[in-house]
Amino acid sequence: MTESVATVATATPKGRDTGNACRLSRPGIVCPLGADHGLISSALFSASRGLRVSDDFSPGTPLSLGRVTARLVDDSDWPAPLRSRNNRLLATALEQLAPELEALKRQGIAPERIGVVLGTSTSGIGETEAAMDAQRAAVAQGTPSADSWPQSFEYRRQELGAPAECVAWMSGARGPIYTLSTACTSSAKALASARRLLASGQCDAVIAGGADSLCHMTVKGFMSLEAVSRKESLPLGAERDGINLGEAAVLFVVTPEQGGVQLTGVGESSDAHHISAPCPDGSGAEAAMRGALASAGRAPGEIDYINLHGTATPLNDAMESLAISRLFGRDAGSDAGSDSVSDAGSDTDEPRLPAVSSTKALTGHTLGACGALEAAFCWLALEHGRLPPHATPREALDPTLPTLNIVYRDRPETPPLRVMSNAFAFGGNNISLVLERHTTDPESSAC
């Protein structure tokens, strides 16, 4: 029995609509690799992990976690409903976009024409956890339950809409403002939504991206699913046994301008195979990638690099490798039935397959933030003309996976022009983005 897959492509599959420009500004990034483009790029292009071993969220069980250690914006004078670590991460990313936001003012774009679309899965849950700990302690000391909640507790901090509300409050945006929560695809879908808001004429600019912060519920929840590795994760590795968790915030200013880095394609699918496990044959992932290619008006062979979802779980890496090998291998005339993983510098290199790597080994899986974070890594790859190397050693790769063209540090540098970023979530919720670097139009006022 063949499962049906619903697919959405945000432009006509007959060809690229060059009239719908969708420029992604220089991103504001706060992640375990740092909060500065120089630091982040240095780690990204050397495959340096930003993880630290800690049992802060799993007492008695040390885990490799991607925790942000950069200085965050102080929220002590913010409105109480907006005060959370999640929003502090976003505020720190937003600070980096000051030149882009100032450019919007110079162009005379009204606040009512600026939207905010974000993705998250945690919002301010961490603050609620702290309040619940304080409440339980107060009750244990004899305080009546009704009077035991900390005076500082504000339940609205954990509302999923709080991140977008916070960014709108800080930026002054007054257009469409909302938050999406679709697990690991959330912030990639926020970028897709920004593209649609521009194409429909509802906005002249959109602040888009996402954030997730580490908390007990997230760490213990994934531990209960037996999806967390007790060691550093090994995407595509023979001994891969789960994810490392992380946190991050990433924001772009998305505008309908030519030039720079363009979001040219979006493909979304919903295969609804299982509440948490991906469809083993990769059909949902393949449908999303096909949709993104159709949306961008590109053939598979035109993609230079794919940032894998690459979680290092046995099921995800197997199905994603299968989907990529089937889609891109067929286009290239390669043997999609090959039974081994190869790397970009090996004798069995498939030069017509796009280069691939997973960056989650460097940051941890940042969940609702990962789609925007990895789009930002693709932006950096296009900006610097370099590809992020894969962190799993060659000798540790899984020989049973289909052949992929994996990037390693000794790969000859070939600047990418067109890249794809994958994000696959619970419930068979899949999205792929295509980003391209275009020559700047001298008459456009780029942000």
CSV table of N, CA and C in Angstrom, one decimal, residues 110-265:
chain,number,residue,atom,x,y,z
A,110,ALA,N,6.3,51.9,6.3
A,110,ALA,CA,5.5,52.1,7.5
A,110,ALA,C,5.5,50.8,8.4
A,111,PRO,N,5.5,51.0,9.7
A,111,PRO,CA,5.4,49.9,10.6
A,111,PRO,C,4.3,48.9,10.3
A,112,GLU,N,3.2,49.4,9.8
A,112,GLU,CA,2.0,48.6,9.5
A,112,GLU,C,2.3,47.7,8.3
A,113,ARG,N,3.4,47.9,7.6
A,113,ARG,CA,3.7,47.1,6.4
A,113,ARG,C,4.9,46.2,6.7
A,114,ILE,N,5.3,46.1,8.0
A,114,ILE,CA,6.4,45.2,8.4
A,114,ILE,C,5.8,44.1,9.3
A,115,GLY,N,5.9,42.9,8.9
A,115,GLY,CA,5.4,41.8,9.7
A,115,GLY,C,6.4,41.1,10.5
A,116,VAL,N,6.0,40.2,11.4
A,116,VAL,CA,6.9,39.4,12.2
A,116,VAL,C,6.3,38.0,12.2
A,117,VAL,N,7.1,37.0,11.7
A,117,VAL,CA,6.7,35.6,11.7
A,117,VAL,C,7.8,34.8,12.3
A,118,LEU,N,7.6,34.1,13.4
A,118,LEU,CA,8.6,33.4,14.1
A,118,LEU,C,8.2,31.9,14.3
A,119,GLY,N,9.2,31.1,14.6
A,119,GLY,CA,8.9,29.7,15.0
A,119,GLY,C,9.5,29.4,16.3
A,120,THR,N,8.8,28.6,17.1
A,120,THR,CA,9.3,28.1,18.4
A,120,THR,C,8.6,26.9,18.8
A,121,SER,N,9.2,26.1,19.7
A,121,SER,CA,8.5,25.0,20.3
A,121,SER,C,8.5,25.1,21.8
A,122,THR,N,9.4,26.0,22.4
A,122,THR,CA,9.5,26.1,23.8
A,122,THR,C,8.9,27.4,24.4
A,123,SER,N,9.0,28.5,23.6
A,123,SER,CA,8.7,29.8,24.2
A,123,SER,C,9.3,30.0,25.6
A,124,GLY,N,8.5,30.4,26.6
A,124,GLY,CA,9.0,30.6,27.9
A,124,GLY,C,8.8,29.5,28.9
A,125,ILE,N,8.8,28.3,28.5
A,125,ILE,CA,8.5,27.1,29.3
A,125,ILE,C,9.5,27.1,30.5
A,126,GLY,N,10.8,27.4,30.2
A,126,GLY,CA,11.8,27.4,31.2
A,126,GLY,C,11.5,28.2,32.4
A,127,GLU,N,10.9,29.4,32.2
A,127,GLU,CA,10.5,30.3,33.3
A,127,GLU,C,9.3,29.7,34.1
A,128,THR,N,8.4,29.0,33.4
A,128,THR,CA,7.3,28.3,34.2
A,128,THR,C,7.9,27.2,35.0
A,129,GLU,N,8.9,26.5,34.5
A,129,GLU,CA,9.5,25.4,35.3
A,129,GLU,C,10.1,25.9,36.6
A,130,ALA,N,10.8,27.1,36.5
A,130,ALA,CA,11.4,27.7,37.7
A,130,ALA,C,10.3,28.1,38.6
A,131,ALA,N,9.2,28.7,38.1
A,131,ALA,CA,8.1,29.1,39.0
A,131,ALA,C,7.5,27.9,39.7
A,132,MET,N,7.3,26.8,39.0
A,132,MET,CA,6.7,25.6,39.6
A,132,MET,C,7.6,25.0,40.7
A,133,ASP,N,9.0,25.1,40.4
A,133,ASP,CA,9.9,24.6,41.5
A,133,ASP,C,9.7,25.5,42.7
A,134,ALA,N,9.6,26.8,42.6
A,134,ALA,CA,9.5,27.7,43.7
A,134,ALA,C,8.1,27.5,44.4
A,135,GLN,N,7.1,27.2,43.6
A,135,GLN,CA,5.8,27.0,44.2
A,135,GLN,C,5.7,25.7,45.0
A,136,ARG,N,6.4,24.6,44.5
A,136,ARG,CA,6.4,23.4,45.3
A,136,ARG,C,7.2,23.6,46.6
A,137,ALA,N,8.3,24.3,46.5
A,137,ALA,CA,9.1,24.6,47.7
A,137,ALA,C,8.3,25.3,48.7
A,138,ALA,N,7.5,26.3,48.3
A,138,ALA,CA,6.7,27.1,49.2
A,138,ALA,C,5.7,26.3,49.9
A,139,VAL,N,5.0,25.4,49.1
A,139,VAL,CA,4.0,24.5,49.7
A,139,VAL,C,4.6,23.6,50.7
A,140,ALA,N,5.8,23.1,50.4
A,140,ALA,CA,6.5,22.2,51.3
A,140,ALA,C,6.8,22.9,52.6
A,141,GLN,N,7.0,24.2,52.6
A,141,GLN,CA,7.3,25.0,53.8
A,141,GLN,C,6.0,25.5,54.5
A,142,GLY,N,4.9,25.1,54.0
A,142,GLY,CA,3.6,25.4,54.7
A,142,GLY,C,2.8,26.5,54.1
A,143,THR,N,3.3,27.1,53.0
A,143,THR,CA,2.5,28.2,52.4
A,143,THR,C,1.3,27.6,51.7
A,144,PRO,N,0.1,28.2,52.0
A,144,PRO,CA,-1.1,27.7,51.3
A,144,PRO,C,-0.9,27.7,49.8
A,145,SER,N,-1.4,26.7,49.1
A,145,SER,CA,-1.2,26.5,47.7
A,145,SER,C,-1.6,27.7,46.9
A,146,ALA,N,-2.7,28.4,47.2
A,146,ALA,CA,-3.2,29.5,46.4
A,146,ALA,C,-2.3,30.7,46.5
A,147,ASP,N,-1.5,30.8,47.6
A,147,ASP,CA,-0.6,31.9,47.7
A,147,ASP,C,0.9,31.6,47.5
A,148,SER,N,1.1,30.4,46.9
A,148,SER,CA,2.5,29.9,46.8
A,148,SER,C,3.2,30.2,45.5
A,149,TRP,N,2.5,30.7,44.5
A,149,TRP,CA,3.2,31.1,43.3
A,149,TRP,C,4.1,32.3,43.5
A,150,PRO,N,5.3,32.4,42.9
A,150,PRO,CA,6.1,33.6,43.0
A,150,PRO,C,5.4,34.8,42.4
A,151,GLN,N,5.6,35.9,43.1
A,151,GLN,CA,4.9,37.1,42.6
A,151,GLN,C,5.4,37.5,41.2
A,152,SER,N,6.6,37.1,40.8
A,152,SER,CA,7.1,37.4,39.5
A,152,SER,C,6.6,36.5,38.4
A,153,PHE,N,5.8,35.4,38.8
A,153,PHE,CA,5.4,34.5,37.8
A,153,PHE,C,4.3,35.1,36.9
A,154,GLU,N,4.5,34.9,35.6
A,154,GLU,CA,3.6,35.5,34.5
A,154,GLU,C,3.4,34.4,33.5
A,155,TYR,N,2.2,33.8,33.5
A,155,TYR,CA,1.9,32.6,32.7
A,155,TYR,C,2.0,32.9,31.2
A,156,ARG,N,1.8,34.2,30.8
A,156,ARG,CA,1.9,34.5,29.4
A,156,ARG,C,3.3,34.4,28.8
A,157,ARG,N,4.3,34.2,29.6
A,157,ARG,CA,5.6,34.0,29.1
A,157,ARG,C,5.7,32.8,28.3
A,158,GLN,N,4.9,31.8,28.6
A,158,GLN,CA,5.0,30.5,27.9
A,158,GLN,C,4.1,30.4,26.7
A,159,GLU,N,3.3,31.4,26.5
A,159,GLU,CA,2.4,31.4,25.3
A,159,GLU,C,3.2,31.3,24.0
A,160,LEU,N,2.8,30.5,23.1
A,160,LEU,CA,3.6,30.4,21.8
A,160,LEU,C,3.6,31.7,21.1
A,161,GLY,N,2.7,32.6,21.3
A,161,GLY,CA,2.7,33.9,20.6
A,161,GLY,C,3.7,34.9,21.2
A,162,ALA,N,4.2,34.6,22.3
A,162,ALA,CA,5.1,35.6,23.0
A,162,ALA,C,6.3,36.0,22.2
A,163,PRO,N,7.0,35.1,21.5
A,163,PRO,CA,8.2,35.5,20.8
A,163,PRO,C,7.9,36.5,19.7
A,164,ALA,N,6.9,36.3,18.9
A,164,ALA,CA,6.6,37.3,17.9
A,164,ALA,C,6.1,38.6,18.5
A,165,GLU,N,5.3,38.5,19.6
A,165,GLU,CA,4.9,39.7,20.3
A,165,GLU,C,6.1,40.5,20.8
A,166,CYS,N,7.1,39.8,21.3
A,166,CYS,CA,8.3,40.5,21.8
A,166,CYS,C,9.1,41.2,20.7
A,167,VAL,N,9.3,40.5,19.6
A,167,VAL,CA,10.1,41.1,18.5
A,167,VAL,C,9.3,42.3,17.9
A,168,ALA,N,8.0,42.1,17.8
A,168,ALA,CA,7.2,43.3,17.4
A,168,ALA,C,7.3,44.5,18.3
A,169,TRP,N,7.3,44.2,19.6
A,169,TRP,CA,7.4,45.3,20.6
A,169,TRP,C,8.8,45.9,20.5
A,170,MET,N,9.8,45.2,20.3
A,170,MET,CA,11.2,45.7,20.3
A,170,MET,C,11.5,46.5,19.0
A,171,SER,N,10.9,46.0,17.9
A,171,SER,CA,11.2,46.5,16.6
A,171,SER,C,10.2,47.6,16.1
A,172,GLY,N,9.0,47.6,16.7
A,172,GLY,CA,8.0,48.6,16.3
A,172,GLY,C,7.2,48.1,15.2
A,173,ALA,N,7.4,46.9,14.7
A,173,ALA,CA,6.6,46.3,13.6
A,173,ALA,C,5.1,46.2,14.0
A,174,ARG,N,4.2,46.6,13.1
A,174,ARG,CA,2.8,46.5,13.4
A,174,ARG,C,2.0,45.8,12.3
A,175,GLY,N,2.7,45.1,11.4
A,175,GLY,CA,1.9,44.3,10.4
A,175,GLY,C,1.5,43.0,11.0
A,176,PRO,N,1.2,42.0,10.1
A,176,PRO,CA,0.9,40.7,10.6
A,176,PRO,C,1.9,40.1,11.6
A,177,ILE,N,1.5,39.7,12.7
A,177,ILE,CA,2.5,39.2,13.8
A,177,ILE,C,2.0,37.9,14.3
A,178,TYR,N,2.8,36.8,14.1
A,178,TYR,CA,2.3,35.5,14.7
A,178,TYR,C,3.5,34.6,14.8
A,179,THR,N,3.3,33.6,15.6
A,179,THR,CA,4.3,32.5,15.8
A,179,THR,C,3.8,31.2,15.4
A,180,LEU,N,4.6,30.4,14.7
A,180,LEU,CA,4.3,29.1,14.3
A,180,LEU,C,5.0,28.1,15.2
A,181,SER,N,4.3,26.9,15.4
A,181,SER,CA,4.9,25.9,16.2
A,181,SER,C,4.6,24.5,15.6
A,182,THR,N,5.5,24.1,14.8
A,182,THR,CA,5.4,22.8,14.1
A,182,THR,C,6.7,22.0,14.3
A,183,ALA,N,7.1,22.0,15.6
A,183,ALA,CA,8.3,21.2,16.0
A,183,ALA,C,9.5,21.7,15.2
A,184,CYS,N,10.2,20.8,14.7
A,184,CYS,CA,11.6,21.1,14.1
A,184,CYS,C,11.5,21.8,12.8
A,185,THR,N,10.3,22.0,12.2
A,185,THR,CA,10.2,22.8,11.0
A,185,THR,C,9.7,24.2,11.2
A,186,SER,N,9.5,24.6,12.5
A,186,SER,CA,8.8,25.8,12.8
A,186,SER,C,9.4,27.1,12.2
A,187,SER,N,10.7,27.3,12.4
A,187,SER,CA,11.4,28.5,11.9
A,187,SER,C,11.6,28.5,10.4
A,188,ALA,N,11.8,27.3,9.8
A,188,ALA,CA,11.8,27.2,8.3
A,188,ALA,C,10.5,27.6,7.7
A,189,LYS,N,9.4,27.2,8.4
A,189,LYS,CA,8.1,27.5,7.9
A,189,LYS,C,7.8,29.0,8.1
A,190,ALA,N,8.5,29.6,9.1
A,190,ALA,CA,8.3,31.1,9.3
A,190,ALA,C,8.9,31.8,8.1
A,191,LEU,N,10.1,31.3,7.6
A,191,LEU,CA,10.7,32.0,6.4
A,191,LEU,C,9.7,31.8,5.2
A,192,ALA,N,9.2,30.6,5.1
A,192,ALA,CA,8.2,30.3,4.0
A,192,ALA,C,7.0,31.3,4.1
A,193,SER,N,6.5,31.5,5.3
A,193,SER,CA,5.4,32.3,5.5
A,193,SER,C,5.7,33.8,5.2
A,194,ALA,N,6.9,34.2,5.5
A,194,ALA,CA,7.4,35.6,5.2
A,194,ALA,C,7.4,35.7,3.7
A,195,ARG,N,7.9,34.7,3.0
A,195,ARG,CA,7.9,34.8,1.5
A,195,ARG,C,6.5,35.0,1.0
A,196,ARG,N,5.5,34.3,1.5
A,196,ARG,CA,4.1,34.4,1.1
A,196,ARG,C,3.5,35.7,1.4
A,197,LEU,N,3.8,36.3,2.6
A,197,LEU,CA,3.3,37.6,2.9
A,197,LEU,C,3.8,38.7,1.9
A,198,LEU,N,5.1,38.5,1.5
A,198,LEU,CA,5.6,39.5,0.5
A,198,LEU,C,5.0,39.3,-0.9
A,199,ALA,N,4.8,38.0,-1.3
A,199,ALA,CA,4.3,37.7,-2.6
A,199,ALA,C,2.8,38.1,-2.7
A,200,SER,N,2.1,38.1,-1.6
A,200,SER,CA,0.7,38.4,-1.6
A,200,SER,C,0.5,39.9,-1.5
A,201,GLY,N,1.6,40.7,-1.2
A,201,GLY,CA,1.4,42.1,-1.1
A,201,GLY,C,1.0,42.6,0.3
A,202,GLN,N,0.9,41.7,1.2
A,202,GLN,CA,0.4,42.1,2.6
A,202,GLN,C,1.5,42.8,3.4
A,203,CYS,N,2.8,42.6,3.0
A,203,CYS,CA,3.9,43.2,3.7
A,203,CYS,C,5.0,43.7,2.7
A,204,ASP,N,5.7,44.7,3.1
A,204,ASP,CA,6.9,45.2,2.4
A,204,ASP,C,8.2,44.7,3.0
A,205,ALA,N,8.1,44.2,4.2
A,205,ALA,CA,9.2,43.5,4.9
A,205,ALA,C,8.7,42.7,6.0
A,206,VAL,N,9.4,41.6,6.3
A,206,VAL,CA,9.0,40.7,7.4
A,206,VAL,C,10.3,40.3,8.2
A,207,ILE,N,10.2,40.4,9.5
A,207,ILE,CA,11.2,39.9,10.4
A,207,ILE,C,10.9,38.5,10.6
A,208,ALA,N,11.7,37.6,10.2
A,208,ALA,CA,11.3,36.2,10.3
A,208,ALA,C,12.5,35.3,10.8
A,209,GLY,N,12.2,34.2,11.4
A,209,GLY,CA,13.2,33.3,12.0
A,209,GLY,C,12.6,32.5,13.1
A,210,GLY,N,13.3,32.4,14.2
A,210,GLY,CA,12.8,31.6,15.3
A,210,GLY,C,13.8,31.4,16.5
A,211,ALA,N,13.3,30.9,17.5
A,211,ALA,CA,14.1,30.6,18.7
A,211,ALA,C,13.6,29.5,19.5
A,212,ASP,N,14.5,28.7,20.1
A,212,ASP,CA,14.1,27.7,21.2
A,212,ASP,C,15.2,27.8,22.2
A,213,SER,N,14.8,27.5,23.5
A,213,SER,CA,15.7,27.5,24.6
A,213,SER,C,15.7,26.2,25.3
A,214,LEU,N,16.8,25.8,25.8
A,214,LEU,CA,16.9,24.6,26.6
A,214,LEU,C,16.0,24.6,27.9
A,215,CYS,N,15.3,23.6,28.2
A,215,CYS,CA,14.6,23.5,29.4
A,215,CYS,C,14.4,22.0,29.8
A,216,HIS,N,13.9,21.8,31.0
A,216,HIS,CA,13.8,20.4,31.5
A,216,HIS,C,12.8,19.6,30.7
A,217,MET,N,11.7,20.3,30.3
A,217,MET,CA,10.7,19.5,29.6
A,217,MET,C,11.2,19.0,28.2
A,218,THR,N,11.9,19.8,27.5
A,218,THR,CA,12.5,19.4,26.2
A,218,THR,C,13.5,18.3,26.4
A,219,VAL,N,14.4,18.5,27.3
A,219,VAL,CA,15.5,17.5,27.5
A,219,VAL,C,14.9,16.1,28.0
A,220,LYS,N,14.1,16.2,29.0
A,220,LYS,CA,13.5,15.0,29.6
A,220,LYS,C,12.5,14.4,28.6
A,221,GLY,N,11.8,15.2,27.8
A,221,GLY,CA,10.9,14.6,26.9
A,221,GLY,C,11.6,13.8,25.8
A,222,PHE,N,12.7,14.4,25.3
A,222,PHE,CA,13.4,13.6,24.2
A,222,PHE,C,14.1,12.4,24.8
A,223,MET,N,14.5,12.5,26.1
A,223,MET,CA,15.1,11.3,26.8
A,223,MET,C,14.1,10.2,26.9
A,224,SER,N,12.8,10.6,27.2
A,224,SER,CA,11.8,9.6,27.3
A,224,SER,C,11.5,8.9,26.0
A,225,LEU,N,11.8,9.6,24.9
A,225,LEU,CA,11.6,9.0,23.6
A,225,LEU,C,12.8,8.1,23.2
A,226,GLU,N,13.8,8.1,24.1
A,226,GLU,CA,15.1,7.4,23.8
A,226,GLU,C,15.7,7.9,22.5
A,227,ALA,N,15.6,9.3,22.3
A,227,ALA,CA,16.2,9.9,21.1
A,227,ALA,C,17.4,10.7,21.4
A,228,VAL,N,17.9,10.7,22.6
A,228,VAL,CA,19.0,11.6,23.0
A,228,VAL,C,20.3,10.7,23.2
A,229,SER,N,21.4,11.1,22.5
A,229,SER,CA,22.6,10.4,22.7
A,229,SER,C,23.3,10.8,24.0
A,230,ARG,N,24.0,9.9,24.6
A,230,ARG,CA,24.8,10.2,25.8
A,230,ARG,C,26.2,10.7,25.4
A,231,LYS,N,26.5,10.7,24.1
A,231,LYS,CA,27.8,11.1,23.7
A,231,LYS,C,27.6,12.2,22.6
A,232,GLU,N,28.7,12.7,22.0
A,232,GLU,CA,28.5,13.6,20.9
A,232,GLU,C,27.9,12.9,19.7
A,233,SER,N,26.9,13.5,19.1
A,233,SER,CA,26.2,12.9,18.0
A,233,SER,C,27.0,12.6,16.8
A,234,LEU,N,26.6,11.6,16.0
A,234,LEU,CA,27.3,11.2,14.8
A,234,LEU,C,26.4,11.1,13.6
A,235,PRO,N,26.0,12.2,13.0
A,235,PRO,CA,25.1,12.1,11.8
A,235,PRO,C,25.7,11.3,10.7
A,236,LEU,N,24.9,10.4,10.2
A,236,LEU,CA,25.4,9.4,9.2
A,236,LEU,C,26.4,8.4,9.7
A,237,GLY,N,26.6,8.3,11.0
A,237,GLY,CA,27.6,7.4,11.5
A,237,GLY,C,27.0,6.0,11.8
A,238,ALA,N,27.9,5.0,11.7
A,238,ALA,CA,27.5,3.7,11.9
A,238,ALA,C,27.0,3.4,13.3
A,239,GLU,N,27.5,4.2,14.3
A,239,GLU,CA,27.1,4.0,15.7
A,239,GLU,C,26.3,5.2,16.2
A,240,ARG,N,25.6,5.9,15.3
A,240,ARG,CA,24.7,7.0,15.7
A,240,ARG,C,23.6,6.4,16.5
A,241,ASP,N,23.3,7.1,17.6
A,241,ASP,CA,22.2,6.6,18.5
A,241,ASP,C,21.3,7.7,19.1
A,242,GLY,N,21.3,8.9,18.4
A,242,GLY,CA,20.4,9.9,18.8
A,242,GLY,C,21.0,11.3,18.7
A,243,ILE,N,20.2,12.3,19.1
A,243,ILE,CA,20.5,13.7,19.0
A,243,ILE,C,21.2,14.3,20.2
A,244,ASN,N,21.9,15.4,20.0
A,244,ASN,CA,22.3,16.3,21.1
A,244,ASN,C,21.3,17.5,21.0
A,245,LEU,N,20.9,18.0,22.1
A,245,LEU,CA,20.0,19.1,22.1
A,245,LEU,C,20.7,20.4,22.2
A,246,GLY,N,20.1,21.5,21.6
A,246,GLY,CA,20.7,22.8,21.7
A,246,GLY,C,19.7,23.9,21.7
A,247,GLU,N,20.2,25.1,21.8
A,247,GLU,CA,19.3,26.3,21.7
A,247,GLU,C,19.9,27.4,20.8
A,248,ALA,N,19.0,28.2,20.3
A,248,ALA,CA,19.5,29.3,19.4
A,248,ALA,C,18.4,30.2,19.1
A,249,ALA,N,18.7,31.4,18.5
A,249,ALA,CA,17.8,32.3,17.9
A,249,ALA,C,18.4,32.9,16.7
A,250,VAL,N,17.6,33.0,15.6
A,250,VAL,CA,18.0,33.5,14.3
A,250,VAL,C,16.9,34.4,13.8
A,251,LEU,N,17.3,35.5,13.2
A,251,LEU,CA,16.3,36.4,12.6
A,251,LEU,C,16.9,36.9,11.3
A,252,PHE,N,16.0,37.1,10.3
A,252,PHE,CA,16.3,37.7,9.0
A,252,PHE,C,15.3,38.9,8.8
A,253,VAL,N,15.7,39.9,8.1
A,253,VAL,CA,14.8,40.8,7.5
A,253,VAL,C,14.6,40.3,6.1
A,254,VAL,N,13.3,40.0,5.7
A,254,VAL,CA,13.0,39.4,4.4
A,254,VAL,C,12.3,40.5,3.6
A,255,THR,N,12.8,40.8,2.4
A,255,THR,CA,12.2,41.9,1.6
A,255,THR,C,12.1,41.4,0.2
A,256,PRO,N,11.2,42.1,-0.6
A,256,PRO,CA,11.0,41.7,-2.0
A,256,PRO,C,11.9,42.5,-2.9
A,257,GLU,N,13.2,42.4,-2.6
A,257,GLU,CA,14.3,43.1,-3.3
A,257,GLU,C,15.1,42.1,-4.1
A,258,GLN,N,15.7,42.5,-5.2
A,258,GLN,CA,16.6,41.7,-6.0
A,258,GLN,C,17.9,41.7,-5.4
A,259,GLY,N,18.8,40.7,-5.8
A,259,GLY,CA,20.2,40.7,-5.4
A,259,GLY,C,20.4,40.0,-4.1
A,260,GLY,N,21.6,39.8,-3.7
A,260,GLY,CA,22.0,39.2,-2.5
A,260,GLY,C,21.6,37.7,-2.4
A,261,VAL,N,21.3,37.2,-1.2
A,261,VAL,CA,20.9,35.8,-1.0
A,261,VAL,C,19.4,35.8,-1.1
A,262,GLN,N,18.9,35.0,-2.0
A,262,GLN,CA,17.4,34.9,-2.3
A,262,GLN,C,16.9,33.6,-1.8
A,263,LEU,N,15.7,33.6,-1.2
A,263,LEU,CA,14.9,32.4,-0.9
A,263,LEU,C,14.1,32.1,-2.2
A,264,THR,N,14.6,31.3,-3.1
A,264,THR,CA,14.0,31.1,-4.4
A,264,THR,C,13.0,29.9,-4.4
A,265,GLY,N,13.1,29.0,-3.4
A,265,GLY,CA,12.2,27.9,-3.5
A,265,GLY,C,11.8,27.4,-2.1
